[in-house]
Amino acid sequence: MVKRALITGITGQDGSYLAEHLLERGYTVFGMTRRESWFRHHNASHLAGRIEVLFGDMTEGVDIAAAVQDARPDEIYNLASQSRPGESWARAPETLLINGLAAIRLFEAVRHACPAARVYHASSSEMFGLAEQVPQNERTPFNPQNPYAAAKVYAHQMARIYRESYGLFIATGILFNHESERRPLHFVTQKIACGAACAALGIVESPDLNERGRPLVEHGKLALGNLSVARDWGHARDFVRAMWLILQQPRAEDFVVGTGVVHTLADLCRVAYAHVGCDWHAHVVSDPALVRPLETGRTVADPRRAREQLGWVPAIDFETMVRGMVDAQVARLRSAPATHPD
Ligand code: NAP
């Protein structure tokens, strides 16, 4: 029997890779998106005609219920999110609505319309915040440091409560950072890839603008926040495979998914600029205005459960991922018009 999957956040980085992963396995894929988003270019544009598109806004309970009823899914992947932790300070109520309340509405819709469906909910390593233990596993207490992470903790706890109270199959992935050439330009990793591409092409004023409406690269320099920020970075293509594996398990559980290897932003700059034959020190400056009000601590995954139970190991390493992102930015800048991060 052909399996049916509903993905919220289909236009996002993970939604688009996950849709490809499921289509390759013969699934019928339903993707939920805001109407205005679908009709602009996005990560899932190439999937038009291969997936069923359901229009709806995750801030509207009726839209969520309708999507679940229309798709009649065997599997649901709840990926829609206001996914920028830094931005969540300026958009705290909206972040709670999309990252917190929408998840509960989805669980309610599942409970009433298709209680046999398996649900994957996208939790985040940001929930660990200033973590009490390093590395972090499924038992590490949460200590969120921004509105994004606090909303994610709420939805994560409700996933467990619905699972235990109603016997629903609601599993979560506590995913560490994952990147790709499909990452939006407002994420720091993609800014660095873009900065390196500008250096490669001799662009001193980038056509792309940052959040303050200034060229991302200005006078030949890319401005970043705290360069000693360290993260566990993997490739999105590997991480969507983990999402799918999580829903193929006999029991719904929480899984920490990460590479277990930590790098700093300075490391990322080094690899990106070296790939185009440049020294990053000559092209990157640190701007205190870009430092987050509250930084998270040292977050790095202990992915033992994912490795042992799911058989999941990442296939794409850090250097390959960064070089791929730089190459994609070089190709884009050579051929495409500028984008604004918003
Ligand atoms: P992303 O690229 O930012 O995609 C987010 C998606 O959510 C987009 O498709 C966006 O659609 C959609 N969305 C936002 N607000 C919506 C609304 N009101 N109604 C309907 N759709 C809405 O994020 P991602 O990197 O793919 O991440 C997927 C999930 O994993 C998110 O929940 C994220 O928080 C979580 N996560 C990501 C990472 C990571 O490193 N990437 C790590 C841990 C957890 P539009 O096109 O309409 O904006």
CSV table of C-alpha atoms and ligand atoms in Angstrom, one decimal:
chain,number,residue,atom,x,y,z
A,1,MET,CA,0.0,0.0,0.0
A,2,VAL,CA,1.3,3.5,-0.9
A,3,LYS,CA,2.1,5.4,2.2
A,4,ARG,CA,0.8,9.0,2.6
A,5,ALA,CA,2.9,11.6,4.4
A,6,LEU,CA,2.0,15.2,5.3
A,7,ILE,CA,4.9,17.7,5.8
A,8,THR,CA,4.3,21.1,7.3
A,9,GLY,CA,6.9,23.6,6.4
A,10,ILE,CA,7.4,22.1,2.9
A,11,THR,CA,9.1,25.2,1.5
A,12,GLY,CA,11.8,25.1,4.1
A,13,GLN,CA,15.2,23.6,3.9
A,14,ASP,CA,14.3,20.3,5.7
A,15,GLY,CA,10.8,20.1,4.2
A,16,SER,CA,12.2,20.0,0.7
A,17,TYR,CA,14.9,17.5,1.4
A,18,LEU,CA,12.4,15.3,3.3
A,19,ALA,CA,9.9,15.4,0.5
A,20,GLU,CA,12.6,14.1,-1.9
A,21,HIS,CA,13.5,11.4,0.6
A,22,LEU,CA,9.9,10.2,0.8
A,23,LEU,CA,9.2,10.5,-2.9
A,24,GLU,CA,12.2,8.2,-3.6
A,25,ARG,CA,10.6,5.7,-1.3
A,26,GLY,CA,7.2,5.8,-3.1
A,27,TYR,CA,5.2,7.9,-0.7
A,28,THR,CA,2.4,10.2,-1.7
A,29,VAL,CA,3.6,13.5,-0.2
A,30,PHE,CA,1.3,16.3,0.9
A,31,GLY,CA,3.0,19.6,1.6
A,32,MET,CA,1.4,22.3,3.7
A,33,THR,CA,2.4,25.9,2.9
A,34,ARG,CA,1.1,29.4,3.1
A,35,ARG,CA,-0.5,30.4,-0.2
A,36,GLU,CA,1.7,33.4,-0.7
A,37,SER,CA,4.8,31.4,0.0
A,38,TRP,CA,4.1,28.7,-2.6
A,39,PHE,CA,3.9,31.2,-5.5
A,40,ARG,CA,7.4,32.6,-5.0
A,41,HIS,CA,10.6,30.7,-5.6
A,42,HIS,CA,11.6,28.5,-2.7
A,43,ASN,CA,13.3,25.3,-1.8
A,44,ALA,CA,10.4,23.1,-2.9
A,45,SER,CA,9.7,24.8,-6.3
A,46,HIS,CA,11.3,21.9,-8.1
A,47,LEU,CA,8.7,19.5,-6.5
A,48,ALA,CA,5.7,21.2,-8.1
A,49,GLY,CA,3.6,18.5,-9.8
A,50,ARG,CA,5.3,15.7,-7.7
A,51,ILE,CA,3.6,16.6,-4.4
A,52,GLU,CA,0.1,17.5,-3.4
A,53,VAL,CA,0.1,21.1,-2.1
A,54,LEU,CA,-2.3,22.0,0.8
A,55,PHE,CA,-2.6,25.7,1.5
A,56,GLY,CA,-2.8,26.8,5.1
A,57,ASP,CA,-1.2,28.9,7.8
A,58,MET,CA,0.1,27.2,11.0
A,59,THR,CA,-1.3,30.1,13.1
A,60,GLU,CA,-4.8,29.0,12.1
A,61,GLY,CA,-6.2,25.9,13.9
A,62,VAL,CA,-8.8,25.3,11.2
A,63,ASP,CA,-6.1,25.2,8.5
A,64,ILE,CA,-4.1,22.6,10.5
A,65,ALA,CA,-7.3,20.4,11.0
A,66,ALA,CA,-8.2,20.7,7.3
A,67,ALA,CA,-4.7,19.7,6.2
A,68,VAL,CA,-4.8,16.6,8.4
A,69,GLN,CA,-8.3,15.6,7.2
A,70,ASP,CA,-7.5,16.2,3.5
A,71,ALA,CA,-4.2,14.3,3.6
A,72,ARG,CA,-5.4,11.3,5.7
A,73,PRO,CA,-1.7,10.7,6.4
A,74,ASP,CA,0.1,7.6,7.7
A,75,GLU,CA,3.0,9.9,8.7
A,76,ILE,CA,3.1,13.5,9.6
A,77,TYR,CA,6.3,15.6,9.8
A,78,ASN,CA,5.7,18.9,11.7
A,79,LEU,CA,8.6,21.1,10.5
A,80,ALA,CA,6.9,24.5,10.1
A,81,SER,CA,8.4,27.0,12.4
A,82,GLN,CA,9.6,30.5,13.0
A,83,SER,CA,13.0,29.0,12.8
A,84,ARG,CA,15.3,31.9,13.6
A,85,PRO,CA,16.4,31.9,17.3
A,86,GLY,CA,17.9,35.4,17.0
A,87,GLU,CA,14.8,36.8,15.3
A,88,SER,CA,12.6,35.3,18.0
A,89,TRP,CA,13.4,38.2,20.4
A,90,ALA,CA,11.7,40.6,18.1
A,91,ARG,CA,8.8,38.2,17.2
A,92,ALA,CA,8.2,36.4,20.6
A,93,PRO,CA,4.4,36.1,20.5
A,94,GLU,CA,4.4,34.9,16.9
A,95,THR,CA,7.2,32.5,17.6
A,96,LEU,CA,5.1,31.0,20.4
A,97,LEU,CA,2.1,30.7,18.2
A,98,ILE,CA,3.9,28.8,15.4
A,99,ASN,CA,6.5,26.9,17.4
A,100,GLY,CA,4.4,26.1,20.4
A,101,LEU,CA,0.6,26.4,20.0
A,102,ALA,CA,0.5,25.1,16.4
A,103,ALA,CA,2.0,21.8,17.5
A,104,ILE,CA,-0.7,21.3,20.1
A,105,ARG,CA,-3.4,22.1,17.5
A,106,LEU,CA,-1.8,19.5,15.2
A,107,PHE,CA,-1.7,16.9,18.0
A,108,GLU,CA,-5.4,17.6,18.6
A,109,ALA,CA,-6.3,17.3,14.9
A,110,VAL,CA,-4.5,13.9,14.9
A,111,ARG,CA,-6.2,12.7,18.0
A,112,HIS,CA,-9.7,13.4,16.5
A,113,ALA,CA,-9.1,12.7,12.8
A,114,CYS,CA,-6.4,10.1,12.4
A,115,PRO,CA,-5.2,8.7,15.8
A,116,ALA,CA,-3.3,5.9,14.0
A,117,ALA,CA,-1.0,8.4,12.2
A,118,ARG,CA,2.7,8.6,13.2
A,119,VAL,CA,3.8,12.1,14.0
A,120,TYR,CA,7.4,13.4,13.9
A,121,HIS,CA,7.8,16.8,15.7
A,122,ALA,CA,10.8,19.0,15.1
A,123,SER,CA,12.4,19.8,18.4
A,124,SER,CA,15.7,21.6,18.7
A,125,SER,CA,19.1,21.5,20.4
A,126,GLU,CA,18.4,25.2,21.2
A,127,MET,CA,16.2,23.8,24.0
A,128,PHE,CA,19.4,22.8,25.9
A,129,GLY,CA,20.5,26.4,25.9
A,130,LEU,CA,23.0,26.9,28.7
A,131,ALA,CA,23.2,23.1,29.2
A,132,GLU,CA,24.2,21.6,32.5
A,133,GLN,CA,26.0,18.7,30.8
A,134,VAL,CA,28.2,18.3,27.7
A,135,PRO,CA,27.5,16.5,25.4
A,136,GLN,CA,23.7,16.5,25.5
A,137,ASN,CA,21.5,13.4,25.2
A,138,GLU,CA,17.8,12.7,25.6
A,139,ARG,CA,18.0,13.0,29.4
A,140,THR,CA,19.8,16.3,29.6
A,141,PRO,CA,17.6,19.0,31.3
A,142,PHE,CA,16.5,21.9,29.1
A,143,ASN,CA,17.7,25.4,29.9
A,144,PRO,CA,16.4,27.6,27.0
A,145,GLN,CA,17.9,31.0,26.4
A,146,ASN,CA,15.6,32.6,23.8
A,147,PRO,CA,11.9,32.7,22.9
A,148,TYR,CA,12.4,30.3,20.0
A,149,ALA,CA,13.9,27.7,22.4
A,150,ALA,CA,11.3,28.3,25.1
A,151,ALA,CA,8.4,27.7,22.6
A,152,LYS,CA,10.2,24.5,21.3
A,153,VAL,CA,10.4,23.2,24.9
A,154,TYR,CA,6.7,23.7,25.4
A,155,ALA,CA,5.8,21.8,22.2
A,156,HIS,CA,8.3,19.1,23.1
A,157,GLN,CA,6.8,18.6,26.5
A,158,MET,CA,3.3,18.5,25.0
A,159,ALA,CA,4.4,15.9,22.5
A,160,ARG,CA,5.4,13.6,25.4
A,161,ILE,CA,2.2,14.4,27.3
A,162,TYR,CA,0.0,13.6,24.3
A,163,ARG,CA,2.0,10.4,23.6
A,164,GLU,CA,1.6,9.2,27.2
A,165,SER,CA,-1.9,10.5,27.8
A,166,TYR,CA,-3.6,9.4,24.6
A,167,GLY,CA,-1.3,6.7,23.4
A,168,LEU,CA,-0.6,8.6,20.1
A,169,PHE,CA,2.6,7.9,18.2
A,170,ILE,CA,4.2,11.3,18.6
A,171,ALA,CA,8.0,11.1,18.3
A,172,THR,CA,10.5,14.0,18.4
A,173,GLY,CA,13.9,14.7,17.0
A,174,ILE,CA,16.1,17.0,19.1
A,175,LEU,CA,18.1,18.1,16.1
A,176,PHE,CA,21.4,19.9,16.3
A,177,ASN,CA,22.2,22.5,13.6
A,178,HIS,CA,22.1,21.3,10.1
A,179,GLU,CA,22.8,23.3,7.0
A,180,SER,CA,22.9,23.1,3.3
A,181,GLU,CA,22.9,25.2,0.1
A,182,ARG,CA,19.1,25.5,0.8
A,183,ARG,CA,19.6,27.4,4.1
A,184,PRO,CA,18.1,30.9,3.9
A,185,LEU,CA,20.6,33.8,3.6
A,186,HIS,CA,19.8,35.2,7.0
A,187,PHE,CA,21.4,32.2,8.8
A,188,VAL,CA,25.0,32.9,9.7
A,189,THR,CA,26.4,29.8,8.0
A,190,GLN,CA,24.9,30.9,4.7
A,191,LYS,CA,26.1,34.5,5.2
A,192,ILE,CA,29.6,33.1,5.5
A,193,ALA,CA,29.2,31.0,2.4
A,194,CYS,CA,28.0,34.1,0.6
A,195,GLY,CA,30.9,36.1,2.0
A,196,ALA,CA,33.4,33.6,0.7
A,197,ALA,CA,31.7,33.5,-2.7
A,198,CYS,CA,31.9,37.3,-2.9
A,199,ALA,CA,35.7,37.1,-2.0
A,200,ALA,CA,36.1,34.5,-4.8
A,201,LEU,CA,34.4,36.7,-7.3
A,202,GLY,CA,36.0,40.0,-6.2
A,203,ILE,CA,32.7,41.5,-5.1
A,204,VAL,CA,33.3,44.2,-2.4
A,205,GLU,CA,29.7,45.4,-2.1
A,206,SER,CA,27.4,42.4,-2.2
A,207,PRO,CA,24.0,42.8,-4.0
A,208,ASP,CA,22.4,40.9,-1.0
A,209,LEU,CA,21.4,42.9,2.0
A,210,ASN,CA,21.5,42.0,5.7
A,211,GLU,CA,18.8,42.5,8.3
A,212,ARG,CA,19.8,46.1,8.6
A,213,GLY,CA,19.4,46.8,4.9
A,214,ARG,CA,23.1,47.1,4.4
A,215,PRO,CA,25.1,45.0,1.9
A,216,LEU,CA,26.0,41.7,3.4
A,217,VAL,CA,29.6,42.3,2.3
A,218,GLU,CA,30.4,46.0,2.6
A,219,HIS,CA,33.8,47.5,1.7
A,220,GLY,CA,35.0,43.9,1.1
A,221,LYS,CA,34.1,42.8,4.7
A,222,LEU,CA,31.5,40.5,6.1
A,223,ALA,CA,30.3,41.5,9.6
A,224,LEU,CA,29.4,38.7,12.0
A,225,GLY,CA,28.7,38.5,15.7
A,226,ASN,CA,30.6,36.4,18.2
A,227,LEU,CA,33.0,34.2,16.2
A,228,SER,CA,33.8,31.9,19.1
A,229,VAL,CA,30.2,30.5,19.1
A,230,ALA,CA,30.6,26.8,18.8
A,231,ARG,CA,28.0,24.4,17.3
A,232,ASP,CA,27.5,20.8,16.2
A,233,TRP,CA,26.8,21.3,12.5
A,234,GLY,CA,25.7,18.6,10.1
A,235,HIS,CA,24.1,18.4,6.6
A,236,ALA,CA,20.3,18.7,6.3
A,237,ARG,CA,20.2,15.7,3.8
A,238,ASP,CA,21.5,13.4,6.6
A,239,PHE,CA,19.1,14.9,9.2
A,240,VAL,CA,15.9,14.3,7.2
A,241,ARG,CA,16.9,10.7,6.9
A,242,ALA,CA,17.0,10.5,10.7
A,243,MET,CA,13.4,12.0,10.8
A,244,TRP,CA,12.2,9.3,8.6
A,245,LEU,CA,14.0,6.6,10.6
A,246,ILE,CA,12.4,7.9,13.8
A,247,LEU,CA,8.9,7.2,12.4
A,248,GLN,CA,9.9,3.7,11.3
A,249,GLN,CA,10.6,2.6,14.9
A,250,PRO,CA,8.2,0.2,16.8
A,251,ARG,CA,7.8,2.9,19.6
A,252,ALA,CA,7.5,6.7,19.6
A,253,GLU,CA,10.5,8.2,21.4
A,254,ASP,CA,12.7,11.2,21.5
A,255,PHE,CA,16.0,11.1,19.7
A,256,VAL,CA,19.0,13.5,19.9
A,257,VAL,CA,20.4,13.8,16.3
A,258,GLY,CA,23.7,15.5,15.8
A,259,THR,CA,27.2,14.7,14.6
A,260,GLY,CA,28.8,14.8,18.0
A,261,VAL,CA,31.6,17.1,16.6
A,262,VAL,CA,31.8,20.7,17.5
A,263,HIS,CA,33.2,23.6,15.4
A,264,THR,CA,33.3,27.4,15.9
A,265,LEU,CA,32.1,30.1,13.5
A,266,ALA,CA,35.8,30.9,13.0
A,267,ASP,CA,36.4,27.3,11.9
A,268,LEU,CA,33.5,27.7,9.4
A,269,CYS,CA,35.0,30.9,8.1
A,270,ARG,CA,38.4,29.2,7.7
A,271,VAL,CA,37.1,26.3,5.6
A,272,ALA,CA,34.8,28.5,3.5
A,273,TYR,CA,37.4,31.2,2.6
A,274,ALA,CA,40.2,28.6,2.2
A,275,HIS,CA,38.0,26.8,-0.3
A,276,VAL,CA,38.2,29.9,-2.6
A,277,GLY,CA,41.9,30.5,-1.8
A,278,CYS,CA,41.4,33.3,0.7
A,279,ASP,CA,42.4,34.0,4.3
A,280,TRP,CA,39.2,34.7,6.2
A,281,HIS,CA,40.9,37.1,8.6
A,282,ALA,CA,41.2,39.6,5.7
A,283,HIS,CA,37.5,39.5,4.9
A,284,VAL,CA,35.5,39.0,8.2
A,285,VAL,CA,35.0,41.5,11.0
A,286,SER,CA,33.2,40.9,14.4
A,287,ASP,CA,30.4,43.4,15.1
A,288,PRO,CA,29.2,43.6,18.7
A,289,ALA,CA,25.7,44.7,17.5
A,290,LEU,CA,25.2,41.3,16.0
A,291,VAL,CA,25.9,39.4,19.2
A,292,ARG,CA,22.7,37.7,20.6
A,293,PRO,CA,21.3,39.2,23.9
A,294,LEU,CA,21.7,35.7,25.6
A,295,GLU,CA,24.0,33.2,24.0
A,296,THR,CA,23.6,29.5,24.4
A,297,GLY,CA,26.4,27.5,25.9
A,298,ARG,CA,28.5,24.7,24.4
A,299,THR,CA,25.9,22.4,22.7
A,300,VAL,CA,27.2,19.2,21.2
A,301,ALA,CA,25.2,16.0,20.6
A,302,ASP,CA,25.6,12.7,22.2
A,303,PRO,CA,23.9,10.8,19.4
A,304,ARG,CA,24.3,7.3,20.8
A,305,ARG,CA,20.6,6.5,20.8
A,306,ALA,CA,20.2,7.6,17.2
A,307,ARG,CA,23.2,5.5,16.2
A,308,GLU,CA,22.3,2.4,18.1
A,309,GLN,CA,18.5,2.3,17.6
A,310,LEU,CA,18.1,4.0,14.3
A,311,GLY,CA,21.4,3.0,12.8
A,312,TRP,CA,21.9,6.6,11.8
A,313,VAL,CA,25.3,8.0,11.1
A,314,PRO,CA,25.9,11.2,9.1
A,315,ALA,CA,27.4,10.7,5.6
A,316,ILE,CA,28.4,14.3,4.8
A,317,ASP,CA,31.2,15.8,6.9
A,318,PHE,CA,31.6,19.4,7.9
A,319,GLU,CA,34.2,20.4,5.3
A,320,THR,CA,32.2,18.9,2.5
A,321,MET,CA,29.1,20.6,3.7
A,322,VAL,CA,30.7,24.1,3.9
A,323,ARG,CA,32.5,23.8,0.5
A,324,GLY,CA,29.2,22.7,-1.1
A,325,MET,CA,27.5,25.8,0.3
A,326,VAL,CA,30.2,28.1,-1.0
A,327,ASP,CA,30.1,26.5,-4.4
A,328,ALA,CA,26.3,27.1,-4.5
A,329,GLN,CA,26.7,30.7,-3.6
A,330,VAL,CA,29.3,31.3,-6.2
A,331,ALA,CA,27.0,29.8,-8.8
A,332,ARG,CA,24.1,31.9,-7.6
A,333,LEU,CA,26.0,35.1,-7.6
A,334,ARG,CA,27.3,34.4,-11.1
A,335,SER,CA,23.8,33.9,-12.5
A,336,ALA,CA,21.0,35.1,-10.2
A,337,PRO,CA,19.7,38.5,-9.0
A,338,ALA,CA,20.3,39.5,-5.4
A,339,THR,CA,18.0,38.4,-2.6
A,340,HIS,CA,17.0,40.2,0.6
A,341,PRO,CA,17.2,37.9,3.7
A,342,ASP,CA,13.6,38.5,4.5
B,1,NAP,P1,13.1,26.7,7.6
B,1,NAP,O1,13.9,26.5,6.3
B,1,NAP,O2,13.1,28.0,8.2
B,1,NAP,O3,11.5,26.3,7.2
B,1,NAP,C1,10.5,26.7,8.0
B,1,NAP,C2,9.2,26.4,7.3
B,1,NAP,O4,8.1,26.8,8.2
B,1,NAP,C3,9.0,27.2,6.0
B,1,NAP,O5,8.5,26.3,5.1
B,1,NAP,C4,8.0,28.2,6.4
B,1,NAP,O6,7.2,28.6,5.3
B,1,NAP,C5,7.2,27.5,7.4
B,1,NAP,N1,6.4,28.4,8.2
B,1,NAP,C6,6.8,29.4,9.0
B,1,NAP,N2,5.7,30.0,9.5
B,1,NAP,C7,4.6,29.4,9.0
B,1,NAP,C8,3.2,29.6,9.2
B,1,NAP,N3,2.7,30.6,9.9
B,1,NAP,N4,2.4,28.8,8.5
B,1,NAP,C9,2.8,27.8,7.7
B,1,NAP,N5,4.2,27.6,7.5
B,1,NAP,C10,5.0,28.4,8.1
B,1,NAP,O7,13.4,25.6,8.7
B,1,NAP,P2,14.3,24.3,8.6
B,1,NAP,O8,15.7,24.6,8.7
B,1,NAP,O9,13.8,23.5,7.4
B,1,NAP,O10,13.8,23.5,9.9
B,1,NAP,C11,12.7,22.6,10.0
B,1,NAP,C12,12.3,22.4,11.4
B,1,NAP,O11,13.4,21.9,12.2
B,1,NAP,C13,11.9,23.7,12.1
B,1,NAP,O12,10.8,23.4,13.0
B,1,NAP,C14,13.1,24.2,12.9
B,1,NAP,O13,12.8,25.0,14.0
B,1,NAP,C15,13.7,22.8,13.3
B,1,NAP,N6,15.1,22.7,13.5
B,1,NAP,C16,15.9,23.1,12.6
B,1,NAP,C17,17.3,23.1,12.8
B,1,NAP,C18,18.3,23.5,11.7
B,1,NAP,O14,19.5,23.6,12.0
B,1,NAP,N7,17.9,23.7,10.5
B,1,NAP,C19,17.8,22.6,14.0
B,1,NAP,C20,16.9,22.1,15.0
B,1,NAP,C21,15.5,22.2,14.7
B,1,NAP,P3,7.3,30.0,4.5
B,1,NAP,O15,8.0,29.6,3.2
B,1,NAP,O16,5.9,30.3,4.3
B,1,NAP,O17,8.0,30.9,5.3
